[in-house]
Short mmCIF file of N, CA and C in Angstrom, two decimals:
data_model
loop_
_atom_site.label_atom_id
_atom_site.label_comp_id
_atom_site.label_asym_id
_atom_site.label_seq_id
_atom_site.Cartn_x
_atom_site.Cartn_y
_atom_site.Cartn_z
N UNK W 34 0.82 -1.18 0.00
CA UNK W 34 0.00 0.00 0.00
C UNK W 34 0.88 1.27 0.00
N UNK W 35 1.93 1.23 0.83
CA UNK W 35 2.83 2.38 0.93
C UNK W 35 3.47 2.67 -0.42
N UNK W 36 3.90 1.61 -1.11
CA UNK W 36 4.56 1.79 -2.39
C UNK W 36 3.59 2.34 -3.43
N UNK W 37 2.33 1.93 -3.36
CA UNK W 37 1.33 2.45 -4.29
C UNK W 37 1.11 3.94 -4.08
N UNK W 38 1.01 4.37 -2.84
CA UNK W 38 0.85 5.80 -2.57
C UNK W 38 2.08 6.58 -2.98
N UNK W 39 3.24 6.02 -2.73
CA UNK W 39 4.49 6.71 -3.07
C UNK W 39 4.62 6.89 -4.57
N UNK W 40 4.29 5.87 -5.33
CA UNK W 40 4.44 5.95 -6.77
C UNK W 40 3.30 6.70 -7.44
N UNK W 41 2.16 6.79 -6.79
CA UNK W 41 1.04 7.52 -7.40
C UNK W 41 1.36 9.01 -7.53
N UNK W 42 2.17 9.55 -6.63
CA UNK W 42 2.59 10.94 -6.76
C UNK W 42 3.45 11.16 -7.99
N UNK W 43 4.34 10.22 -8.25
CA UNK W 43 5.20 10.32 -9.44
C UNK W 43 4.36 10.17 -10.71
N UNK W 44 3.38 9.29 -10.67
CA UNK W 44 2.52 9.10 -11.84
C UNK W 44 1.70 10.35 -12.11
N UNK W 45 1.14 10.94 -11.06
CA UNK W 45 0.37 12.17 -11.22
C UNK W 45 1.26 13.31 -11.72
N UNK W 46 2.46 13.43 -11.15
CA UNK W 46 3.39 14.46 -11.59
C UNK W 46 3.80 14.26 -13.04
N UNK W 47 4.04 13.02 -13.43
CA UNK W 47 4.39 12.73 -14.81
C UNK W 47 3.26 13.03 -15.77
N UNK W 48 2.02 12.75 -15.33
CA UNK W 48 0.87 13.04 -16.18
C UNK W 48 0.69 14.55 -16.37
N UNK W 49 0.89 15.31 -15.31
CA UNK W 49 0.81 16.77 -15.42
C UNK W 49 1.91 17.28 -16.34
N UNK W 50 3.10 16.78 -16.16
CA UNK W 50 4.23 17.19 -16.99
C UNK W 50 3.97 16.85 -18.46
N UNK W 51 3.49 15.65 -18.72
CA UNK W 51 3.20 15.25 -20.09
C UNK W 51 2.07 16.09 -20.68
N UNK W 52 1.03 16.34 -19.91
CA UNK W 52 -0.10 17.12 -20.40
C UNK W 52 0.27 18.54 -20.77
N UNK W 53 1.19 19.13 -20.02
CA UNK W 53 1.57 20.52 -20.29
C UNK W 53 2.70 20.65 -21.32
N UNK W 54 3.46 19.58 -21.54
CA UNK W 54 4.65 19.69 -22.39
C UNK W 54 4.67 18.71 -23.55
N UNK W 55 3.54 18.10 -23.89
CA UNK W 55 3.56 17.06 -24.93
C UNK W 55 3.91 17.61 -26.31
N UNK W 56 3.62 18.87 -26.57
CA UNK W 56 3.90 19.42 -27.89
C UNK W 56 5.12 20.33 -27.89
N UNK W 57 6.00 20.14 -26.93
CA UNK W 57 7.19 20.97 -26.85
C UNK W 57 8.12 20.75 -28.02
N UNK W 58 8.71 21.81 -28.49
CA UNK W 58 9.61 21.72 -29.64
C UNK W 58 11.03 21.33 -29.23
N UNK W 59 11.37 21.53 -27.96
CA UNK W 59 12.71 21.19 -27.50
C UNK W 59 12.63 20.04 -26.51
N UNK W 60 13.68 19.26 -26.46
CA UNK W 60 13.72 18.16 -25.50
C UNK W 60 14.56 18.55 -24.30
N UNK W 61 14.19 18.01 -23.17
CA UNK W 61 14.96 18.25 -21.96
C UNK W 61 14.62 19.51 -21.21
N UNK W 62 13.65 20.27 -21.68
CA UNK W 62 13.26 21.50 -21.00
C UNK W 62 11.79 21.44 -20.62
N UNK W 63 11.44 22.10 -19.54
CA UNK W 63 10.06 22.17 -19.10
C UNK W 63 9.51 23.56 -19.35
N UNK W 64 8.24 23.60 -19.61
CA UNK W 64 7.55 24.85 -19.76
C UNK W 64 7.42 25.50 -18.38
N UNK W 65 7.44 26.80 -18.30
CA UNK W 65 7.32 27.48 -17.00
C UNK W 65 5.97 27.20 -16.36
N UNK W 66 4.95 26.90 -17.16
CA UNK W 66 3.62 26.60 -16.61
C UNK W 66 3.65 25.35 -15.74
N UNK W 67 4.53 24.41 -16.07
CA UNK W 67 4.64 23.18 -15.28
C UNK W 67 5.05 23.51 -13.85
N UNK W 68 6.02 24.37 -13.68
CA UNK W 68 6.47 24.75 -12.35
C UNK W 68 5.36 25.46 -11.58
N UNK W 69 4.62 26.31 -12.25
CA UNK W 69 3.51 27.02 -11.60
C UNK W 69 2.46 26.04 -11.09
N UNK W 70 2.15 25.02 -11.89
CA UNK W 70 1.15 24.02 -11.47
C UNK W 70 1.65 23.27 -10.24
N UNK W 71 2.91 22.85 -10.23
CA UNK W 71 3.43 22.11 -9.08
C UNK W 71 3.48 22.97 -7.82
N UNK W 72 3.87 24.22 -7.95
CA UNK W 72 3.90 25.12 -6.79
C UNK W 72 2.48 25.36 -6.28
N UNK W 73 1.53 25.51 -7.19
CA UNK W 73 0.13 25.71 -6.78
C UNK W 73 -0.41 24.48 -6.04
N UNK W 74 -0.07 23.30 -6.52
CA UNK W 74 -0.51 22.07 -5.83
C UNK W 74 0.08 21.98 -4.42
N UNK W 75 1.34 22.36 -4.27
CA UNK W 75 1.96 22.33 -2.95
C UNK W 75 1.34 23.37 -2.02
N UNK W 76 0.95 24.51 -2.56
CA UNK W 76 0.32 25.54 -1.74
C UNK W 76 -1.09 25.14 -1.31
N UNK W 77 -1.73 24.29 -2.08
CA UNK W 77 -3.08 23.82 -1.71
C UNK W 77 -3.06 22.82 -0.56
N UNK W 78 -1.92 22.17 -0.33
CA UNK W 78 -1.82 21.14 0.71
C UNK W 78 -2.24 21.62 2.09
N UNK W 79 -1.67 22.70 2.64
CA UNK W 79 -2.08 23.15 3.97
C UNK W 79 -3.55 23.57 4.04
N UNK W 80 -4.06 24.16 2.97
CA UNK W 80 -5.47 24.56 2.97
C UNK W 80 -6.38 23.34 3.01
N UNK W 81 -6.03 22.30 2.29
CA UNK W 81 -6.83 21.07 2.30
C UNK W 81 -6.73 20.39 3.66
N UNK W 82 -5.56 20.46 4.30
CA UNK W 82 -5.39 19.86 5.62
C UNK W 82 -6.29 20.52 6.66
N UNK W 83 -6.59 21.81 6.48
CA UNK W 83 -7.48 22.49 7.42
C UNK W 83 -8.91 21.99 7.32
N UNK W 84 -9.26 21.31 6.24
CA UNK W 84 -10.60 20.78 6.08
C UNK W 84 -10.82 19.47 6.84
N UNK W 85 -9.76 18.89 7.38
CA UNK W 85 -9.89 17.64 8.13
C UNK W 85 -10.60 17.89 9.45
N UNK W 86 -11.33 16.90 9.91
CA UNK W 86 -12.03 17.02 11.19
C UNK W 86 -11.05 16.92 12.34
N UNK W 87 -11.33 17.62 13.46
CA UNK W 87 -10.48 17.48 14.64
C UNK W 87 -10.57 16.03 15.16
N UNK W 88 -9.51 15.52 15.77
CA UNK W 88 -9.51 14.12 16.22
C UNK W 88 -10.63 13.77 17.20
N UNK W 89 -11.03 14.73 18.04
CA UNK W 89 -12.08 14.41 19.03
C UNK W 89 -13.46 14.31 18.40
N UNK W 90 -13.65 14.73 17.16
CA UNK W 90 -14.94 14.64 16.48
C UNK W 90 -15.03 13.47 15.50
N UNK W 91 -13.95 12.72 15.37
CA UNK W 91 -13.92 11.60 14.43
C UNK W 91 -14.61 10.39 15.06
N UNK W 92 -15.44 9.73 14.27
CA UNK W 92 -16.06 8.49 14.74
C UNK W 92 -16.08 7.47 13.62
N UNK W 93 -16.15 6.20 14.00
CA UNK W 93 -16.15 5.13 13.03
C UNK W 93 -17.50 5.03 12.35
N UNK W 94 -17.57 4.18 11.34
CA UNK W 94 -18.84 4.03 10.61
C UNK W 94 -19.93 3.40 11.47
N UNK W 95 -19.54 2.66 12.53
CA UNK W 95 -20.56 2.08 13.42
C UNK W 95 -20.96 3.02 14.56
N UNK W 96 -20.46 4.26 14.55
CA UNK W 96 -20.86 5.27 15.52
C UNK W 96 -19.98 5.38 16.74
N UNK W 97 -19.00 4.52 16.91
CA UNK W 97 -18.12 4.55 18.08
C UNK W 97 -17.05 5.62 17.86
N UNK W 98 -16.86 6.46 18.88
CA UNK W 98 -15.83 7.50 18.78
C UNK W 98 -14.44 6.89 18.85
N UNK W 99 -13.51 7.51 18.16
CA UNK W 99 -12.13 7.05 18.16
C UNK W 99 -11.48 7.46 19.48
N UNK W 100 -10.81 6.50 20.13
CA UNK W 100 -10.17 6.77 21.41
C UNK W 100 -8.77 7.33 21.13
N UNK W 101 -8.50 8.48 21.70
CA UNK W 101 -7.19 9.11 21.55
C UNK W 101 -6.27 8.60 22.65
N UNK W 102 -5.03 8.29 22.28
CA UNK W 102 -4.07 7.82 23.26
C UNK W 102 -3.45 9.01 23.99
N UNK W 103 -3.05 8.76 25.23
CA UNK W 103 -2.38 9.83 25.97
C UNK W 103 -1.02 10.10 25.37
N UNK W 104 -0.57 11.32 25.50
CA UNK W 104 0.70 11.71 24.92
C UNK W 104 1.85 11.16 25.76
N UNK W 105 2.88 10.71 25.06
CA UNK W 105 4.08 10.21 25.73
C UNK W 105 5.22 11.22 25.53
N UNK W 106 6.22 11.08 26.33
CA UNK W 106 7.40 11.92 26.20
C UNK W 106 8.26 11.46 25.03
N UNK W 107 9.21 12.29 24.65
CA UNK W 107 10.09 11.96 23.53
C UNK W 107 10.92 10.70 23.79
N UNK W 108 11.41 10.56 25.01
CA UNK W 108 12.23 9.40 25.35
C UNK W 108 11.42 8.11 25.26
N UNK W 109 10.19 8.14 25.75
CA UNK W 109 9.32 6.96 25.67
C UNK W 109 9.01 6.60 24.21
N UNK W 110 8.77 7.62 23.39
CA UNK W 110 8.48 7.37 21.97
C UNK W 110 9.69 6.76 21.27
N UNK W 111 10.87 7.26 21.57
CA UNK W 111 12.09 6.74 20.95
C UNK W 111 12.33 5.29 21.35
N UNK W 112 12.12 4.95 22.60
CA UNK W 112 12.31 3.58 23.06
C UNK W 112 11.29 2.66 22.38
N UNK W 113 10.04 3.10 22.29
CA UNK W 113 9.01 2.29 21.63
C UNK W 113 9.33 2.10 20.15
N UNK W 114 9.85 3.14 19.50
CA UNK W 114 10.23 3.03 18.09
C UNK W 114 11.37 2.03 17.90
N UNK W 115 12.36 2.08 18.77
CA UNK W 115 13.48 1.14 18.66
C UNK W 115 13.03 -0.30 18.90
N UNK W 116 12.14 -0.51 19.86
CA UNK W 116 11.61 -1.86 20.12
C UNK W 116 10.83 -2.37 18.91
N UNK W 117 10.05 -1.51 18.31
CA UNK W 117 9.26 -1.92 17.15
C UNK W 117 10.15 -2.17 15.94
N UNK W 118 11.22 -1.42 15.80
CA UNK W 118 12.10 -1.54 14.64
C UNK W 118 12.82 -2.87 14.55
N UNK W 119 13.00 -3.54 15.66
CA UNK W 119 13.72 -4.82 15.64
C UNK W 119 12.79 -6.02 15.70
N UNK W 120 11.50 -5.82 15.52
CA UNK W 120 10.58 -6.95 15.50
C UNK W 120 10.71 -7.69 14.16
N UNK W 121 10.30 -8.92 14.15
CA UNK W 121 10.43 -9.78 12.97
C UNK W 121 9.66 -9.21 11.78
N UNK W 122 8.46 -8.70 12.02
CA UNK W 122 7.64 -8.18 10.93
C UNK W 122 8.29 -6.99 10.23
N UNK W 123 8.90 -6.10 10.99
CA UNK W 123 9.56 -4.94 10.39
C UNK W 123 10.82 -5.37 9.65
N UNK W 124 11.59 -6.26 10.23
CA UNK W 124 12.82 -6.71 9.58
C UNK W 124 12.53 -7.43 8.26
N UNK W 125 11.38 -8.12 8.17
CA UNK W 125 11.05 -8.82 6.93
C UNK W 125 10.68 -7.88 5.79
N UNK W 126 10.20 -6.69 6.09
CA UNK W 126 9.84 -5.75 5.02
C UNK W 126 10.96 -4.76 4.68
N UNK W 127 12.08 -4.84 5.36
CA UNK W 127 13.20 -3.95 5.05
C UNK W 127 13.68 -4.07 3.61
N UNK W 128 13.76 -5.27 3.02
CA UNK W 128 14.14 -5.33 1.60
C UNK W 128 13.15 -4.59 0.69
N UNK W 129 11.87 -4.64 1.02
CA UNK W 129 10.87 -3.91 0.24
C UNK W 129 11.08 -2.40 0.37
N UNK W 130 11.38 -1.93 1.56
CA UNK W 130 11.65 -0.51 1.76
C UNK W 130 12.90 -0.09 0.99
N UNK W 131 13.92 -0.93 1.01
CA UNK W 131 15.15 -0.64 0.27
C UNK W 131 14.87 -0.56 -1.22
N UNK W 132 14.08 -1.51 -1.71
CA UNK W 132 13.73 -1.52 -3.13
C UNK W 132 12.93 -0.27 -3.50
N UNK W 133 11.93 0.06 -2.72
CA UNK W 133 11.07 1.19 -3.04
C UNK W 133 11.75 2.54 -2.88
N UNK W 134 12.67 2.65 -1.94
CA UNK W 134 13.30 3.93 -1.68
C UNK W 134 14.55 4.15 -2.51
N UNK W 135 15.42 3.14 -2.59
CA UNK W 135 16.70 3.34 -3.26
C UNK W 135 16.72 2.80 -4.68
N UNK W 136 16.38 1.54 -4.85
CA UNK W 136 16.60 0.91 -6.15
C UNK W 136 15.74 1.51 -7.25
N UNK W 137 14.49 1.87 -6.96
CA UNK W 137 13.64 2.43 -8.01
C UNK W 137 14.18 3.77 -8.51
N UNK W 138 14.59 4.63 -7.59
CA UNK W 138 15.10 5.93 -8.02
C UNK W 138 16.47 5.79 -8.69
N UNK W 139 17.32 4.90 -8.19
CA UNK W 139 18.63 4.71 -8.80
C UNK W 139 18.49 4.12 -10.20
N UNK W 140 17.66 3.10 -10.34
CA UNK W 140 17.48 2.48 -11.66
C UNK W 140 16.87 3.45 -12.64
N UNK W 141 15.91 4.26 -12.20
CA UNK W 141 15.31 5.25 -13.09
C UNK W 141 16.31 6.27 -13.57
N UNK W 142 17.17 6.75 -12.67
CA UNK W 142 18.20 7.71 -13.06
C UNK W 142 19.21 7.08 -14.00
N UNK W 143 19.62 5.86 -13.71
CA UNK W 143 20.60 5.17 -14.54
C UNK W 143 20.05 4.93 -15.94
N UNK W 144 18.83 4.42 -16.01
CA UNK W 144 18.24 4.11 -17.31
C UNK W 144 18.00 5.37 -18.14
N UNK W 145 17.53 6.44 -17.49
CA UNK W 145 17.27 7.65 -18.26
C UNK W 145 18.57 8.34 -18.69
N UNK W 146 19.66 8.12 -17.98
CA UNK W 146 20.93 8.73 -18.35
C UNK W 146 21.61 7.98 -19.50
N UNK W 147 21.61 6.66 -19.43
CA UNK W 147 22.39 5.88 -20.40
C UNK W 147 21.57 5.26 -21.54
N UNK W 148 20.27 5.21 -21.42
CA UNK W 148 19.44 4.61 -22.46
C UNK W 148 18.35 5.61 -22.86
N UNK W 149 18.71 6.58 -23.67
CA UNK W 149 17.78 7.62 -24.09
C UNK W 149 17.24 7.32 -25.47
N UNK W 150 16.01 7.72 -25.69
CA UNK W 150 15.42 7.63 -27.02
C UNK W 150 15.55 8.98 -27.69
N UNK W 151 16.08 8.99 -28.89
CA UNK W 151 16.23 10.22 -29.65
C UNK W 151 15.23 10.17 -30.80
N UNK W 152 14.33 11.10 -30.81
CA UNK W 152 13.31 11.17 -31.85
C UNK W 152 13.83 12.02 -33.01
N UNK W 153 13.70 11.50 -34.21
CA UNK W 153 14.09 12.28 -35.38
C UNK W 153 12.91 12.35 -36.32
N UNK W 154 12.73 13.48 -36.91
CA UNK W 154 11.64 13.70 -37.85
C UNK W 154 12.23 13.98 -39.23
N UNK W 155 11.69 13.37 -40.21
CA UNK W 155 12.16 13.59 -41.57
C UNK W 155 11.22 14.59 -42.23
N UNK W 156 11.78 15.67 -42.76
CA UNK W 156 10.94 16.70 -43.38
C UNK W 156 10.48 16.28 -44.77
N UNK W 157 11.21 15.38 -45.43
CA UNK W 157 10.83 14.99 -46.78
C UNK W 157 9.72 13.94 -46.79
N UNK W 158 9.57 13.25 -45.71
CA UNK W 158 8.49 12.25 -45.64
C UNK W 158 7.79 12.36 -44.30
N UNK W 159 6.78 11.63 -44.14
CA UNK W 159 6.03 11.70 -42.90
C UNK W 159 6.46 10.60 -41.92
N UNK W 160 7.66 10.08 -42.12
CA UNK W 160 8.14 9.02 -41.23
C UNK W 160 8.71 9.61 -39.94
N UNK W 161 8.53 8.87 -38.89
CA UNK W 161 9.03 9.24 -37.58
C UNK W 161 9.85 8.05 -37.08
N UNK W 162 11.11 8.26 -36.82
CA UNK W 162 11.96 7.17 -36.36
C UNK W 162 12.48 7.46 -34.98
N UNK W 163 12.72 6.40 -34.25
CA UNK W 163 13.26 6.51 -32.90
C UNK W 163 14.58 5.76 -32.86
N UNK W 164 15.63 6.44 -32.45
CA UNK W 164 16.95 5.81 -32.31
C UNK W 164 17.24 5.71 -30.82
N UNK W 165 17.64 4.54 -30.39
CA UNK W 165 18.01 4.33 -29.00
C UNK W 165 19.52 4.44 -28.89
N UNK W 166 19.98 5.40 -28.07
CA UNK W 166 21.42 5.56 -27.89
C UNK W 166 21.86 4.85 -26.62
N UNK W 167 22.97 4.19 -26.71
CA UNK W 167 23.50 3.46 -25.54
C UNK W 167 24.85 4.03 -25.19
#
């Protein structure tokens, strides 16, 4: 689930980028409108967060109010985090976290740097060819 949420942001960002720059005449550059859209989306985040209900007014679908836990000190939270971090369930998902955090971004950067598609257009004919450079 975490990986789906993490990658959905990249998919949405890529769709916005493609939608605003699909007819660009130059490669490797973004239109200034793309930056404006991303900054506007980030500015909307705090305003949307203010629309959330306060925790004491939240209730489940069966009508039971959500019980809030008492606040702990920083030292207690750190100890609880360390205890949870060494449990078997957390240790088993560490390879997935490594894959989702490091390998996906590294592989994407590597592939986009060394395996680029170069589009060429022929003015004498209506053919469109793609050359892959390695």
